[in-house]
Short mmCIF file of C-alpha atoms in Angstrom, two decimals:
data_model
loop_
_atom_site.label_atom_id
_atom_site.label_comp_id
_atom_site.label_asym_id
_atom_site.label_seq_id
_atom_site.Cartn_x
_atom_site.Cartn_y
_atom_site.Cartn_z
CA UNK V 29 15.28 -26.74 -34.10
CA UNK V 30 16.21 -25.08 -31.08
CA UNK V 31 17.88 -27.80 -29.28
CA UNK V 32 20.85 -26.45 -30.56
CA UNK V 33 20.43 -23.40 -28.47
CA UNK V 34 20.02 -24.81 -25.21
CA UNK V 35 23.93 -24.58 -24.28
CA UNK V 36 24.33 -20.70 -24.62
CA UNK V 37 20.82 -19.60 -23.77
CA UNK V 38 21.78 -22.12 -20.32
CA UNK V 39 24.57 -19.44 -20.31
CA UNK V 40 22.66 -16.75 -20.40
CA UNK V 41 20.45 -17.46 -17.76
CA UNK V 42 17.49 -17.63 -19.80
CA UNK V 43 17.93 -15.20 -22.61
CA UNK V 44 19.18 -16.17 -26.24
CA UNK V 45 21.71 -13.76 -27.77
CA UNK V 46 21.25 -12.77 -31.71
CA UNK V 47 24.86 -13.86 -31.71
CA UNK V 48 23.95 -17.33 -30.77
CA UNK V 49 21.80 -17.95 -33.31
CA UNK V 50 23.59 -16.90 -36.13
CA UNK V 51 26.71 -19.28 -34.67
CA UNK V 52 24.01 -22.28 -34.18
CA UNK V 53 23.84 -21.27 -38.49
CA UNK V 54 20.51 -20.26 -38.07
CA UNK V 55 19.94 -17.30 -41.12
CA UNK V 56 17.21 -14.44 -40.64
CA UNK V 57 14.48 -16.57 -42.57
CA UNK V 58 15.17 -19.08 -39.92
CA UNK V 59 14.67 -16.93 -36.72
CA UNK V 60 11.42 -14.91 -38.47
CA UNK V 61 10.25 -19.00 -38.85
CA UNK V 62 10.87 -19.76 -35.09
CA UNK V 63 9.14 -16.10 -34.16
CA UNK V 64 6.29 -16.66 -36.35
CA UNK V 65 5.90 -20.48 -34.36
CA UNK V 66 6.17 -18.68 -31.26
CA UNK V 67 9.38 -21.26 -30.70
CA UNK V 68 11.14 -17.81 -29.69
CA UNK V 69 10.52 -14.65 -28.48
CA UNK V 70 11.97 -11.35 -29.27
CA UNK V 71 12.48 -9.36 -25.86
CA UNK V 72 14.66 -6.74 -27.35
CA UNK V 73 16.05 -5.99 -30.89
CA UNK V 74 18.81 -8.75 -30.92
CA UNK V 75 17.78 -10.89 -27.31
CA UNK V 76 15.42 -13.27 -27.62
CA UNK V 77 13.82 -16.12 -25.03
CA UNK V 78 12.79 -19.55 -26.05
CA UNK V 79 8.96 -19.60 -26.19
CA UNK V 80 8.79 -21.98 -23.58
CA UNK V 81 10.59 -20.25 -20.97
CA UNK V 82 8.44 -17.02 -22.13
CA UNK V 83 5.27 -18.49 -21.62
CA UNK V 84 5.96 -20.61 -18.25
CA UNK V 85 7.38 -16.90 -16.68
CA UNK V 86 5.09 -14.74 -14.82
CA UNK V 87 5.23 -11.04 -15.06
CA UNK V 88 7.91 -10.45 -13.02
CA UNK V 89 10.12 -12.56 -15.04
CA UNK V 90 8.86 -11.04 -18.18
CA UNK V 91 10.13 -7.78 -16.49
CA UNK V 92 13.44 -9.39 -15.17
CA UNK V 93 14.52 -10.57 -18.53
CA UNK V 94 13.68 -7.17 -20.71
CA UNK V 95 16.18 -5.89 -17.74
CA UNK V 96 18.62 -7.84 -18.12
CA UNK V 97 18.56 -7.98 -21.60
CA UNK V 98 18.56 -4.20 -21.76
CA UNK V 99 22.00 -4.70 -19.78
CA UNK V 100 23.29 -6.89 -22.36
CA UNK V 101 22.30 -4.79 -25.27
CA UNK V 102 23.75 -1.40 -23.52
CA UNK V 103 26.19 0.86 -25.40
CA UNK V 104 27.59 1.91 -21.86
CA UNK V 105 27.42 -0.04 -18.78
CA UNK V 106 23.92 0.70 -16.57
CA UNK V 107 24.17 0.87 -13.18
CA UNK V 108 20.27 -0.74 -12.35
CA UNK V 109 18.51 1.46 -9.98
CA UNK V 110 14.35 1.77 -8.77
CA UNK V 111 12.06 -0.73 -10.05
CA UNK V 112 15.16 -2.07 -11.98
CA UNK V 113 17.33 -2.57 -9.55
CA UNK V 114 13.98 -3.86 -7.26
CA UNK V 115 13.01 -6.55 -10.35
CA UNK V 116 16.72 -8.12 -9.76
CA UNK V 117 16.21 -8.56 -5.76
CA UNK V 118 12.90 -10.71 -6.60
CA UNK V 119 10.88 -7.63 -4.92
CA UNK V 120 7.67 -7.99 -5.41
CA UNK V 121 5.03 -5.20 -6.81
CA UNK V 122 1.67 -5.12 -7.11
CA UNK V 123 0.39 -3.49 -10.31
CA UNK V 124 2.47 -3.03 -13.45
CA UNK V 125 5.90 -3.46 -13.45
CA UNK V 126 7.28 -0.13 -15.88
CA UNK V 127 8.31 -0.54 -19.55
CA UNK V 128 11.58 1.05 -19.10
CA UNK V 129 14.57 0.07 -17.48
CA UNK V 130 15.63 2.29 -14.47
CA UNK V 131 19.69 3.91 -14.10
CA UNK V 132 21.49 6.17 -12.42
CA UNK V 133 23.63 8.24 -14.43
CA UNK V 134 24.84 11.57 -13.14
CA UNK V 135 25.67 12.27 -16.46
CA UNK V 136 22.37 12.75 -17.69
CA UNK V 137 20.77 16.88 -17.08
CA UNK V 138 18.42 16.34 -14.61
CA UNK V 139 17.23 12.97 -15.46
CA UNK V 140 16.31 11.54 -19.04
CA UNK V 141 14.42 9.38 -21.03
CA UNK V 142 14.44 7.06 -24.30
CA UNK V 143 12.94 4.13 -25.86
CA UNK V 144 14.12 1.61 -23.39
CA UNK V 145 15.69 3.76 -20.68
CA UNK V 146 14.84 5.87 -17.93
CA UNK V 147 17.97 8.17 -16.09
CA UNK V 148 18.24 9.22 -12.43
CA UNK V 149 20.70 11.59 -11.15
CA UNK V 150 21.81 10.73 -7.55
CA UNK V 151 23.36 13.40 -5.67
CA UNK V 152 25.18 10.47 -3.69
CA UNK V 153 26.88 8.04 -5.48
CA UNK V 154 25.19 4.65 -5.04
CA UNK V 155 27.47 1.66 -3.95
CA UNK V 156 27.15 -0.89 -7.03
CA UNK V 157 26.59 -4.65 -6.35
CA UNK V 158 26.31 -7.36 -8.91
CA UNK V 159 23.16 -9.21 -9.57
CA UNK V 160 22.95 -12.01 -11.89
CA UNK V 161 25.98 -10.29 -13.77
CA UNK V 162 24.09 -6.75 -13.99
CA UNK V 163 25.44 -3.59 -11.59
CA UNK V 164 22.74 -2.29 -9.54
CA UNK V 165 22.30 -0.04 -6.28
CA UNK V 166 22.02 -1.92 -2.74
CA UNK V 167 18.87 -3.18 -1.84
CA UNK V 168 18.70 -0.33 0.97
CA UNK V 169 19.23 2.61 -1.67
CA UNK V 170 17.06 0.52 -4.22
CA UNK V 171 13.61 0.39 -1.36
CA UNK V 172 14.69 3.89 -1.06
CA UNK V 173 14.64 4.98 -4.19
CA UNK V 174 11.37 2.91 -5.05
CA UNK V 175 9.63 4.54 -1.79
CA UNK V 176 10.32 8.05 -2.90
CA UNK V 177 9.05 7.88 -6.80
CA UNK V 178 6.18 5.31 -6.47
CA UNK V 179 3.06 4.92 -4.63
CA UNK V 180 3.07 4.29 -1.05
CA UNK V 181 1.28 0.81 -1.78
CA UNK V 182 4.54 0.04 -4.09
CA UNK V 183 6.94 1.41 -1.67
CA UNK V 184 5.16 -0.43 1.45
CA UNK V 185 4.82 -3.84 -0.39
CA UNK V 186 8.18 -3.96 -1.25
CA UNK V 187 9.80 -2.69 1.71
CA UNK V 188 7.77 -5.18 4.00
CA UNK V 189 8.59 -8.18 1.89
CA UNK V 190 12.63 -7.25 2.13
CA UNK V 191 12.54 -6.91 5.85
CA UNK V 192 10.56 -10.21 6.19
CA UNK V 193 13.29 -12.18 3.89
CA UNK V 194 15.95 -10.22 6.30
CA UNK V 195 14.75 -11.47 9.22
CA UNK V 196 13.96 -14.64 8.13
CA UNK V 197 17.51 -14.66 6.87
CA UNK V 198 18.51 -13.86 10.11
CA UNK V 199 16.62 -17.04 12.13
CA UNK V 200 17.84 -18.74 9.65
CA UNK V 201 21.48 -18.13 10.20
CA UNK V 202 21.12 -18.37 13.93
CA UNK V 203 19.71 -21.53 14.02
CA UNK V 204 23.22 -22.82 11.55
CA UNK V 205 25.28 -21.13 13.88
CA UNK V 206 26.53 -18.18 10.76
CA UNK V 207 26.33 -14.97 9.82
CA UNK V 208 26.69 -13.88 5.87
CA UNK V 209 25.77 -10.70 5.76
CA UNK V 210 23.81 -8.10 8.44
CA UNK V 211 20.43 -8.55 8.34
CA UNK V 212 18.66 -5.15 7.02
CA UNK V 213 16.10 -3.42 9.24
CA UNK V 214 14.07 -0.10 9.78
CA UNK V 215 17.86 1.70 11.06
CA UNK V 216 19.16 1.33 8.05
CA UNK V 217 16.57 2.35 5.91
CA UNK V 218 16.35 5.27 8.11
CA UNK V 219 19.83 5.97 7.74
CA UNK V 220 20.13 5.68 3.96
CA UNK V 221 16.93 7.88 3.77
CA UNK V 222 19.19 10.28 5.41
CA UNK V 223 22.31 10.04 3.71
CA UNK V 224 19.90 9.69 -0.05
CA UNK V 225 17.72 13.03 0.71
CA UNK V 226 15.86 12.71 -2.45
CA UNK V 227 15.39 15.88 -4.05
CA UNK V 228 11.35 14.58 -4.07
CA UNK V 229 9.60 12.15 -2.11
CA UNK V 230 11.43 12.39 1.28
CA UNK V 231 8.43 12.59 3.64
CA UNK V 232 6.88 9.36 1.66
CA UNK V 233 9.44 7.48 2.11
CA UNK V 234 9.63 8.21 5.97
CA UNK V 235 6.00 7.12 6.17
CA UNK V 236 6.65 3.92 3.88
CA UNK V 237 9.28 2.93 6.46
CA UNK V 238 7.44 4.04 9.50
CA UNK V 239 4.69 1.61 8.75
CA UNK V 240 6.84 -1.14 7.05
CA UNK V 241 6.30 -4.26 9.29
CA UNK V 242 8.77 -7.76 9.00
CA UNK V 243 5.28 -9.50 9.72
CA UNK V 244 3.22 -9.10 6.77
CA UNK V 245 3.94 -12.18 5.21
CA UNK V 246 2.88 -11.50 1.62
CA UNK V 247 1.96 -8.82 -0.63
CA UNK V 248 -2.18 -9.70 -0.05
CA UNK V 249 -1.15 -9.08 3.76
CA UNK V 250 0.74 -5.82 2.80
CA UNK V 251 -2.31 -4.78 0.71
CA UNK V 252 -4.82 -4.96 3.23
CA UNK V 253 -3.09 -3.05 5.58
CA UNK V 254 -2.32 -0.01 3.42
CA UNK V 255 -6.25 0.01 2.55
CA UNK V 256 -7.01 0.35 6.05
CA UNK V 257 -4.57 2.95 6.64
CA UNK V 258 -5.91 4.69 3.91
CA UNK V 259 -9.71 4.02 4.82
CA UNK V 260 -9.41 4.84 8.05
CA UNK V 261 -9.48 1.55 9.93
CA UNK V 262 -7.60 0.40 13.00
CA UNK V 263 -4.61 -1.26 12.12
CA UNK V 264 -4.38 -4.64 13.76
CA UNK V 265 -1.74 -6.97 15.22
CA UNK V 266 -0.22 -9.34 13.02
CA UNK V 267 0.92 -12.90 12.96
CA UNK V 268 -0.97 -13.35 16.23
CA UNK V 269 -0.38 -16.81 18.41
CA UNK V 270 -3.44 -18.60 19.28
CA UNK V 271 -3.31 -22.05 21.00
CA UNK V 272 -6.21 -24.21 20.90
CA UNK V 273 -5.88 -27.88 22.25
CA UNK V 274 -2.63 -27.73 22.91
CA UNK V 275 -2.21 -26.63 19.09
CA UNK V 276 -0.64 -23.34 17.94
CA UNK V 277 -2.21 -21.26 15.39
CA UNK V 278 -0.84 -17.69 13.45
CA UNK V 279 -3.69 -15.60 12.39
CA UNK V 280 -2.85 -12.67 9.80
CA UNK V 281 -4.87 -9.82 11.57
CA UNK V 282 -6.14 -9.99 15.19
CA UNK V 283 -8.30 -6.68 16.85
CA UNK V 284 -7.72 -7.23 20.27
CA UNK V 285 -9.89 -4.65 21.37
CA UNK V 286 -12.73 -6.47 19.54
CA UNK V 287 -11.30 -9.79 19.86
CA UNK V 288 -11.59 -9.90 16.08
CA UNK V 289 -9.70 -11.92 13.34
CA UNK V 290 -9.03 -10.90 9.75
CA UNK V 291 -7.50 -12.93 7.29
CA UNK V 292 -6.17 -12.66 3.57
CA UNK V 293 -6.95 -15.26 1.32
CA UNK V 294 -4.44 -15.66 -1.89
CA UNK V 295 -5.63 -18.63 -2.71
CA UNK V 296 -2.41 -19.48 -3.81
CA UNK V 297 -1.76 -21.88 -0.74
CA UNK V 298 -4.49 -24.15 -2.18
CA UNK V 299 -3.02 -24.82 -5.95
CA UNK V 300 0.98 -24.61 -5.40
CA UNK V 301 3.79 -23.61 -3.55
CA UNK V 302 5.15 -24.74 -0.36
CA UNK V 303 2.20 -24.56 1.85
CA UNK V 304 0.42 -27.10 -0.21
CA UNK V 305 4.22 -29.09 -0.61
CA UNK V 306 2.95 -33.49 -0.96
CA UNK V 307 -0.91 -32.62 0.25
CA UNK V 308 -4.14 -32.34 -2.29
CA UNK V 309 -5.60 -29.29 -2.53
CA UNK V 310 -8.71 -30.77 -1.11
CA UNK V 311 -6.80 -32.18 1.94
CA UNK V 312 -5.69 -28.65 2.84
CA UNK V 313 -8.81 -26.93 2.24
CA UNK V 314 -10.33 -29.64 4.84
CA UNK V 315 -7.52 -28.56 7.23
CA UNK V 316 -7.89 -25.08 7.01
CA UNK V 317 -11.57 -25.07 8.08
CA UNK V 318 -10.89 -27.17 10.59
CA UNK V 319 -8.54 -24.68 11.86
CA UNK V 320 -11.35 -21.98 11.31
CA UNK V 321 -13.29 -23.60 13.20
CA UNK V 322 -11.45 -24.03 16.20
CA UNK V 323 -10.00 -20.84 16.01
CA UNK V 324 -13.72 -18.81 15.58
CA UNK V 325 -14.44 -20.22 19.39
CA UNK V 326 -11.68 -18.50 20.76
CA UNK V 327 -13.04 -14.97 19.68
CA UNK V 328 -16.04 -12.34 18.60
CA UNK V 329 -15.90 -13.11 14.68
CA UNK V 330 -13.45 -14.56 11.87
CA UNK V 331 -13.82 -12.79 8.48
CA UNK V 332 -12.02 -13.78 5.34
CA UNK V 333 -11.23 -11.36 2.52
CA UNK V 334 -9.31 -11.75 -1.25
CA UNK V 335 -6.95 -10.00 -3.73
CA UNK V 336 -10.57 -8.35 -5.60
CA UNK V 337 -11.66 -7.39 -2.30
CA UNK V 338 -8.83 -5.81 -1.26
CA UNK V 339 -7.07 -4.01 -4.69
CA UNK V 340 -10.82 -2.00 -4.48
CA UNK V 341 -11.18 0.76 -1.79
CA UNK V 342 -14.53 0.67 -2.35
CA UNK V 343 -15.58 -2.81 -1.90
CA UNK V 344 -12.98 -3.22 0.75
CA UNK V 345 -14.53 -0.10 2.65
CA UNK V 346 -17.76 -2.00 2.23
CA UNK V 347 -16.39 -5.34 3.65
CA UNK V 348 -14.65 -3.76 6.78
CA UNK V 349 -17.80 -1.49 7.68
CA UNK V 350 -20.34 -4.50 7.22
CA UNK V 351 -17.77 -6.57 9.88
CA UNK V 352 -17.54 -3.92 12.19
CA UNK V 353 -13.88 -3.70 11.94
CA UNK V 354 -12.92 -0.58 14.06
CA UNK V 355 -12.08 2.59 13.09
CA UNK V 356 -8.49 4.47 13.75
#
C-alpha cells in the first residue's frame, strides 16, 4: 500500500509528510492501519517514516530524522544548534542522543524549553549553514557549543572524530590536486572558543580541545583515552608505525616507555563496513592474528580491550592495572 509513497518520501529524504498521504488518498483509518502493521512510523504528530527505513536506521538516524522532522513541522524557522546541529554533521556520540531538538533563539529569556524544543541564547550570532535543507550553526560553533554543555567524553568524542574527517579531507584533496573548503583544526576551535565565551562551560571546552587528537580513529579509540585520563593512566602514542618483514603495521596505543601496545576492539571490522569490504569474516579474523602475532615480537606485551571494558571505569581500571599499563 505504500508503494504509492515512495516518490515524495524519496523527496523528503526519508521522512513521509501527513500531506503526502492524504494526496496518495489515503484517509485516517488507512494510516492508523499502516501504524498498527508497523508499515509506518509516526516520528512526530504529522511526519511519519516507512517502517522499513525505521527499523534498518540506527540510533543516530532515529535522532537525525525526529530533527529534521521537527524542522519541517516548525511554526518559525530553527536555526539547529548543539547536539542538533552535531546529529546533522554525522557526529558521532556515545550514550543517548537527547529527546529534544537543540536552537538558538535570542529571542527566548535566558533559554527555554517545550515538548520538542530546547532554546539557547548566543551572545554572538552564529553564522547559519544549510544541512540537508535545515539551518544550523558551523561545525566549529556546533563542537563548541557541544563541548561546553555536555560531558567531556561527548565533547572529546565528537571533536576528535571532526578533526580526523578534516584531515582526512585534507590528504584527500592534496592527493586530487583541490581544495573545497579549509580543513578545520585545533586554531580554529581555539579561536571560536574565544570569540563564543560561553556564559558556562568555558574551561571544559579548553580541555576538550586541548586533548582532542586527529588520530583517534573511532569513538572506541576516543573512549579509551578519556578513561585513562580520567583514571589516571599514561596517555599513549597513537596510530604508531611498526614494520615487521618489510610489512607496515598501525597499532592504536603504543607505551614507548614500556614498549607496550594497547588496542580497541569494536568488533565492528569483523561483521561489516569497509575494513571487512569482499573478505569473510573468518578470513580477516585469521589475518588479524597473524598480524598479532608478528607484531607481539617486536615488544613487552599486546593487550586487547572492548566497548564493555572500556564504557566501565571500573572494569577498565581493573584491566589497565592487571597489564601494568603506566600511570600519569
Amino acid at each position: 500500500m505504500l508503494e504509492i509513497l515512495d516518490v515524495p518520501s524519496a523527496h523528503n529524504d526519508g521522512l513521509i509528510l501527513a500531506e503526502s498521504l492524504w494526496a496518495a488518498g489515503l484517509n485516517t483509518r488507512a494510516v492508523r492501519a499502516l501504524l498498527a502493521k508497523g508499515e509506518l512510523v509516526r516520528i512526530r504528530r504529522g511526519v511519519y517514516a516507512s517502517g522499513d527505513t525505521w527499523r534498518r536506521a540506527e540510533s543516530d538516524d532515529h535522532y537525525r530524522l525526529f530533527v529534521r522532522a521537527t524542522v519541517v513541522t516548525a511554526e518559525e524557522p530553527l536555526l539547529l544548534s548543539h547536539h542538533s546541529a552535531a546529529a546533522l554533521y554525522n557526529l558521532p556520540i556515545i550514550g543517548p542522543w537527547p529527546t529534544v531538538v537543540h536552537a538558538i533563539n535570542n529571542d527566548a529569556a535566558g533559554g527555554s524549553s517545550a515538548r520538542f524544543t530546547m532554546s539557547h541564547r548566543s551572545v554572538v550570532e552564529p553564522e547559519p549553514v544549510t544541512i540537508n535543507g535545515c539551518a544550523a550553526t558551523t561545525l566549529t560553533r556546533t563542537l563548541i557549543d557541544v563541548a561546553a554543555t555536555s560531558s567531556f567524553l561527548v565533547g572529546v568524542t565528537m571533536m576528535d572524530h571532526a578533526l580526523r574527517v578534516e584531515q582526512e579531507r585534507g590528504q584527500r584533496e592534496r592527493r586530487q590536486g583541490s581544495c573545497s573548503a579549509p580543513i578545520l583544526c585545533k586554531d580554529d576551535l581555539y579561536a571560536e572558543l574565544a570569540l563564543v565565551h560561553p556564559r558556562r562551560g568555558g574551561q571544559t571546552v579548553r580541555r576538550v580541545i586541548d586533548f582532542a587528537n586527529p588520530l583517534s580513529a573511532n569513538p572506541g579509540e576516543s573512549l579509551s583515552r578519556v578513561r585513562m585520563v580520567e583514571l589516571g593512566f599514561e596517555i599513549p602514542e597513537l596510530q604508531v608505525r611498526f614494520v615487521v618483514q618489510d610489512r607496515e603495521y598501525w597499532v592504536d596505543f603504543f607505551w614507548r616507555g614500556v614498549r607496550k601496545i594497547g588496542e580497541f576492539d569494536g568488533k565492528i571490522k569483523y561483521t561489516r563496513g569497509a575494513l571487512l569490504g569482499d573478505r569473510h569474516p573468518g578470513d580477516v579474523v585469521v589475518a588479524e592474528k597473524n598480524r598479532e602475532n608478528l607484531l607481539r615480537r617486536e615488544v613487552t606485551s599486546f593487550d586487547r580491550w572492548d566497548w564493555d571494558m572500556a564504557y566501565s571505569p571500573r572494569l577498565f581500571s581493573e584491566f589497565m592495572i592487571q597489564h601494568d599499563v603506566p600511570r600519569a
